[in-house]
Coordinates of N, CA, C and O in Angstrom, one line a residue:
L1 N -5.0 -14.1 -15.6 CA -4.3 -12.8 -15.4 C -2.8 -13.2 -15.2 O -2.5 -13.9 -14.3
S2 N -2.0 -12.6 -16.0 CA -0.5 -12.9 -15.9 C 0.1 -11.5 -15.5 O -0.1 -10.5 -16.2
V3 N 0.8 -11.5 -14.4 CA 1.4 -10.3 -13.9 C 2.9 -10.5 -13.6 O 3.3 -11.5 -13.0
S4 N 3.7 -9.6 -14.1 CA 5.1 -9.7 -13.8 C 5.3 -9.5 -12.3 O 4.6 -8.7 -11.7
E5 N 6.3 -10.1 -11.7 CA 6.5 -10.0 -10.3 C 7.5 -8.9 -9.9 O 8.1 -8.9 -8.8
S6 N 7.7 -7.9 -10.8 CA 8.5 -6.8 -10.5 C 8.0 -5.5 -11.1 O 7.3 -5.6 -12.1
D7 N 8.3 -4.4 -10.5 CA 7.9 -3.1 -11.1 C 6.4 -3.0 -11.3 O 5.9 -2.5 -12.3
F8 N 5.6 -3.4 -10.3 CA 4.2 -3.4 -10.3 C 3.7 -2.1 -9.7 O 4.3 -1.7 -8.7
R9 N 2.8 -1.4 -10.3 CA 2.3 -0.1 -9.7 C 0.8 -0.2 -9.4 O 0.0 -0.7 -10.2
I10 N 0.5 0.3 -8.2 CA -0.9 0.3 -7.8 C -1.3 1.7 -7.2 O -0.5 2.3 -6.6
T11 N -2.5 2.2 -7.6 CA -3.0 3.5 -7.0 C -4.3 3.2 -6.4 O -5.1 2.5 -7.0
G12 N -4.5 3.7 -5.2 CA -5.9 3.5 -4.6 C -5.9 4.2 -3.2 O -5.0 5.0 -2.9
T13 N -7.0 3.9 -2.5 CA -7.2 4.5 -1.2 C -7.0 3.5 -0.1 O -7.5 2.4 -0.2
I14 N -6.3 3.9 1.0 CA -6.0 3.0 2.1 C -7.3 2.7 2.9 O -8.0 3.7 3.3
E15 N -7.7 1.5 3.0 CA -8.9 1.1 3.7 C -8.7 0.7 5.1 O -9.5 1.0 6.0
D16 N -7.5 -0.1 5.4 CA -7.2 -0.4 6.8 C -5.7 -0.7 6.9 O -5.0 -0.9 5.9
I17 N -5.2 -0.6 8.1 CA -3.8 -0.7 8.4 C -3.7 -1.7 9.5 O -4.4 -1.6 10.6
E18 N -2.7 -2.7 9.4 CA -2.4 -3.7 10.4 C -0.9 -3.8 10.4 O -0.3 -4.4 9.6
G19 N -0.3 -3.2 11.4 CA 1.2 -3.2 11.5 C 1.8 -2.5 10.4 O 1.6 -1.3 10.1
L20 N 2.7 -3.2 9.6 CA 3.3 -2.6 8.5 C 2.6 -3.0 7.2 O 3.1 -2.6 6.1
E21 N 1.4 -3.6 7.3 CA 0.7 -4.0 6.1 C -0.6 -3.1 6.1 O -1.1 -2.7 7.1
F22 N -1.2 -3.0 4.8 CA -2.4 -2.3 4.7 C -3.1 -2.8 3.5 O -2.6 -3.5 2.6
T23 N -4.5 -2.5 3.4 CA -5.3 -2.8 2.3 C -5.6 -1.5 1.5 O -5.9 -0.5 2.1
V24 N -5.4 -1.6 0.2 CA -5.7 -0.4 -0.7 C -6.8 -0.8 -1.6 O -6.8 -1.9 -2.2
D25 N -7.8 0.1 -1.7 CA -9.0 -0.1 -2.6 C -8.6 0.6 -3.9 O -8.5 1.8 -3.9
T26 N -8.5 -0.1 -5.0 CA -8.1 0.5 -6.3 C -9.3 0.9 -7.1 O -9.1 1.5 -8.2
G27 N -10.5 0.7 -6.6 CA -11.7 1.0 -7.3 C -12.3 -0.2 -8.0 O -13.5 -0.3 -8.3
K28 N -11.5 -1.2 -8.4 CA -11.9 -2.4 -9.0 C -11.8 -3.6 -8.0 O -12.5 -4.5 -8.1
R29 N -10.8 -3.5 -7.2 CA -10.5 -4.6 -6.2 C -9.7 -4.0 -5.1 O -9.1 -3.0 -5.2
A30 N -9.6 -4.8 -4.0 CA -8.8 -4.4 -2.9 C -7.5 -5.3 -3.0 O -7.6 -6.4 -3.4
M31 N -6.4 -4.8 -2.5 CA -5.2 -5.5 -2.5 C -4.4 -5.2 -1.2 O -4.3 -4.1 -0.8
R32 N -3.7 -6.2 -0.7 CA -2.8 -6.0 0.4 C -1.5 -5.5 0.0 O -1.0 -5.8 -1.1
A33 N -0.9 -4.7 0.8 CA 0.5 -4.2 0.6 C 1.3 -4.3 1.9 O 0.8 -4.1 3.0
D34 N 2.6 -4.6 1.7 CA 3.5 -4.8 2.8 C 4.6 -3.8 2.7 O 5.3 -3.7 1.7
T35 N 4.8 -2.9 3.7 CA 5.8 -1.9 3.7 C 7.1 -2.3 4.4 O 8.0 -1.4 4.6
A36 N 7.3 -3.5 4.8 CA 8.4 -4.0 5.6 C 9.8 -3.7 4.9 O 10.8 -3.5 5.6
E37 N 9.8 -3.6 3.6 CA 11.1 -3.4 2.9 C 11.3 -2.0 2.6 O 12.4 -1.6 2.0
L38 N 10.5 -1.0 3.0 CA 10.7 0.4 2.8 C 11.9 1.0 3.6 O 12.6 1.9 3.1
G39 N 12.3 0.4 4.7 CA 13.4 1.0 5.5 C 12.9 2.0 6.5 O 13.7 2.5 7.3
Y40 N 11.6 2.3 6.6 CA 11.0 3.2 7.6 C 9.5 2.8 7.7 O 9.0 2.0 6.9
N41 N 8.9 3.2 8.8 CA 7.5 2.9 9.0 C 6.6 4.1 8.6 O 6.6 5.1 9.3
P42 N 5.9 4.0 7.5 CA 5.0 5.1 7.0 C 3.8 5.4 7.9 O 3.0 6.3 7.6
F43 N 3.6 4.6 8.9 CA 2.4 4.7 9.7 C 2.7 5.3 11.1 O 1.8 5.5 11.9
D44 N 4.0 5.4 11.5 CA 4.3 5.9 12.8 C 4.3 7.5 12.8 O 4.1 8.1 11.8
D45 N 4.7 8.0 14.0 CA 4.7 9.5 14.1 C 6.1 10.1 13.8 O 6.3 11.2 14.0
E46 N 7.0 9.3 13.3 CA 8.4 9.7 13.0 C 8.5 10.0 11.5 O 7.9 9.3 10.7
G47 N 9.3 10.9 11.1 CA 9.6 11.1 9.7 C 8.5 12.0 9.1 O 7.6 12.5 9.7
Y48 N 8.8 12.2 7.8 CA 7.9 13.0 7.0 C 6.6 12.4 6.6 O 5.5 12.9 6.7
Q49 N 6.6 11.2 6.1 CA 5.4 10.5 5.6 C 4.7 9.8 6.7 O 5.2 9.0 7.5
K50 N 3.4 10.1 6.9 CA 2.5 9.6 7.9 C 1.2 9.2 7.2 O 0.3 10.0 7.1
L51 N 1.1 7.9 6.8 CA -0.1 7.4 6.1 C -1.2 7.1 7.0 O -0.9 6.6 8.2
A52 N -2.4 7.2 6.6 CA -3.6 6.9 7.4 C -4.7 6.4 6.5 O -4.7 6.6 5.3
V53 N -5.7 5.8 7.2 CA -6.9 5.3 6.5 C -7.5 6.5 5.8 O -7.6 7.6 6.4
G54 N -7.9 6.3 4.5 CA -8.5 7.4 3.7 C -7.5 8.1 2.8 O -8.0 8.7 1.8
D55 N -6.2 8.0 3.0 CA -5.2 8.6 2.1 C -5.3 7.9 0.8 O -5.4 6.6 0.7
R56 N -5.1 8.6 -0.3 CA -4.9 8.1 -1.6 C -3.4 8.0 -1.9 O -2.7 9.0 -1.8
V57 N -3.0 6.8 -2.4 CA -1.5 6.6 -2.6 C -1.3 5.9 -3.9 O -2.2 5.3 -4.4
T58 N -0.1 6.1 -4.4 CA 0.4 5.3 -5.5 C 1.7 4.7 -5.0 O 2.5 5.3 -4.3
M59 N 1.9 3.4 -5.4 CA 3.1 2.7 -4.9 C 3.6 1.7 -5.9 O 2.8 1.3 -6.8
T60 N 4.8 1.4 -5.8 CA 5.5 0.4 -6.7 C 6.1 -0.6 -5.8 O 6.4 -0.4 -4.7
G61 N 6.3 -1.8 -6.4 CA 6.9 -2.9 -5.7 C 6.9 -4.2 -6.5 O 6.5 -4.2 -7.6
D62 N 7.2 -5.3 -5.8 CA 7.2 -6.6 -6.3 C 5.9 -7.3 -5.9 O 5.6 -7.2 -4.7
L63 N 5.3 -8.0 -6.8 CA 4.1 -8.8 -6.4 C 4.5 -10.1 -5.8 O 5.3 -10.9 -6.5
D64 N 4.1 -10.4 -4.6 CA 4.4 -11.7 -3.9 C 3.2 -12.6 -4.1 O 2.1 -12.3 -3.6
N65 N 3.4 -13.6 -4.9 CA 2.3 -14.6 -5.2 C 2.5 -15.8 -4.2 O 3.1 -16.8 -4.5
N66 N 2.0 -15.6 -3.0 CA 2.1 -16.6 -2.0 C 0.9 -17.6 -2.2 O -0.2 -17.2 -2.2
W67 N 1.3 -18.9 -2.3 CA 0.2 -19.9 -2.6 C -0.8 -20.0 -1.5 O -2.0 -20.2 -1.8
W68 N -0.4 -19.7 -0.2 CA -1.3 -19.9 0.9 C -2.1 -18.6 1.2 O -3.1 -18.7 1.9
E69 N -1.7 -17.5 0.7 CA -2.3 -16.3 1.0 C -2.6 -15.6 -0.4 O -2.3 -16.0 -1.4
S70 N -3.4 -14.5 -0.3 CA -3.7 -13.8 -1.5 C -2.4 -13.0 -2.0 O -1.5 -12.9 -1.3
R71 N -2.5 -12.5 -3.2 CA -1.4 -11.6 -3.7 C -1.2 -10.4 -2.8 O -2.1 -9.8 -2.3
E72 N 0.1 -10.0 -2.7 CA 0.4 -8.9 -1.9 C 1.6 -8.2 -2.5 O 2.5 -8.8 -3.1
L73 N 1.5 -6.9 -2.5 CA 2.5 -6.0 -3.1 C 3.6 -5.7 -2.0 O 3.2 -5.3 -0.9
M74 N 4.8 -6.1 -2.3 CA 6.0 -5.8 -1.4 C 6.5 -4.4 -1.8 O 7.1 -4.3 -2.8
V75 N 6.0 -3.4 -1.1 CA 6.2 -2.0 -1.5 C 7.7 -1.6 -1.4 O 8.3 -1.8 -0.4
D76 N 8.2 -0.9 -2.5 CA 9.5 -0.3 -2.4 C 9.5 1.2 -2.6 O 10.5 1.9 -2.3
S77 N 8.3 1.8 -3.0 CA 8.2 3.2 -2.9 C 6.7 3.5 -2.8 O 5.8 2.8 -3.4
I78 N 6.4 4.6 -2.1 CA 5.0 5.0 -1.9 C 4.9 6.5 -1.9 O 5.7 7.2 -1.2
V79 N 3.9 7.0 -2.6 CA 3.7 8.5 -2.6 C 2.3 8.8 -2.2 O 1.3 8.1 -2.7
T80 N 2.1 9.7 -1.3 CA 0.8 10.2 -0.9 C 0.2 11.2 -2.0 O 0.8 12.2 -2.2
L81 N -0.9 10.8 -2.6 CA -1.5 11.7 -3.6 C -2.6 12.6 -2.9 O -2.7 13.7 -3.4
K82 N -3.3 12.1 -1.9 CA -4.3 12.9 -1.2 C -4.3 12.5 0.2 O -4.6 11.4 0.6
D83 N -4.0 13.5 1.1 CA -3.8 13.2 2.6 C -5.3 13.5 3.1 O -5.7 14.6 3.2
A84 N -5.9 12.4 3.6 CA -7.3 12.5 4.1 C -7.4 13.4 5.4 O -8.4 14.0 5.6
S85 N -6.3 13.5 6.2 CA -6.3 14.3 7.4 C -6.3 15.8 7.1 O -6.7 16.6 7.9
K86 N -6.0 16.2 5.9 CA -6.0 17.6 5.5 C -7.2 18.1 4.7 O -7.3 19.2 4.2
Q87 N -8.2 17.2 4.7 CA -9.5 17.6 4.0 C -10.3 18.5 4.9 O -10.3 18.5 6.1
K88 N -11.1 19.4 4.2 CA -12.0 20.3 5.0 C -12.9 19.5 5.9 O -13.4 18.5 5.5
G89 N -13.1 20.1 7.1 CA -14.1 19.5 8.0 C -13.4 18.4 8.9 O -14.1 17.8 9.7
K90 N -12.1 18.2 8.8 CA -11.5 17.2 9.6 C -10.6 17.9 10.7 O -10.2 18.9 10.6

């Protein structure tokens, strides 16, 4: 698998959140994403975007191929497609 290290796009569902990083399930595989370069924290209670486990998102960024760790997307934009907290019964 050869992947360009820029302008990479991933769509999936947030499985877990750890600090500024999270895992997204794309349906075929899980991938780590790092939001440190966004300029804001999409998981805190400040600002408009508040991501949570279960949200479906699409994001773009650069693929970080770290030899010692698995591939990770360094997110530069993220859009919430489906907000799990606004589903019926929640």
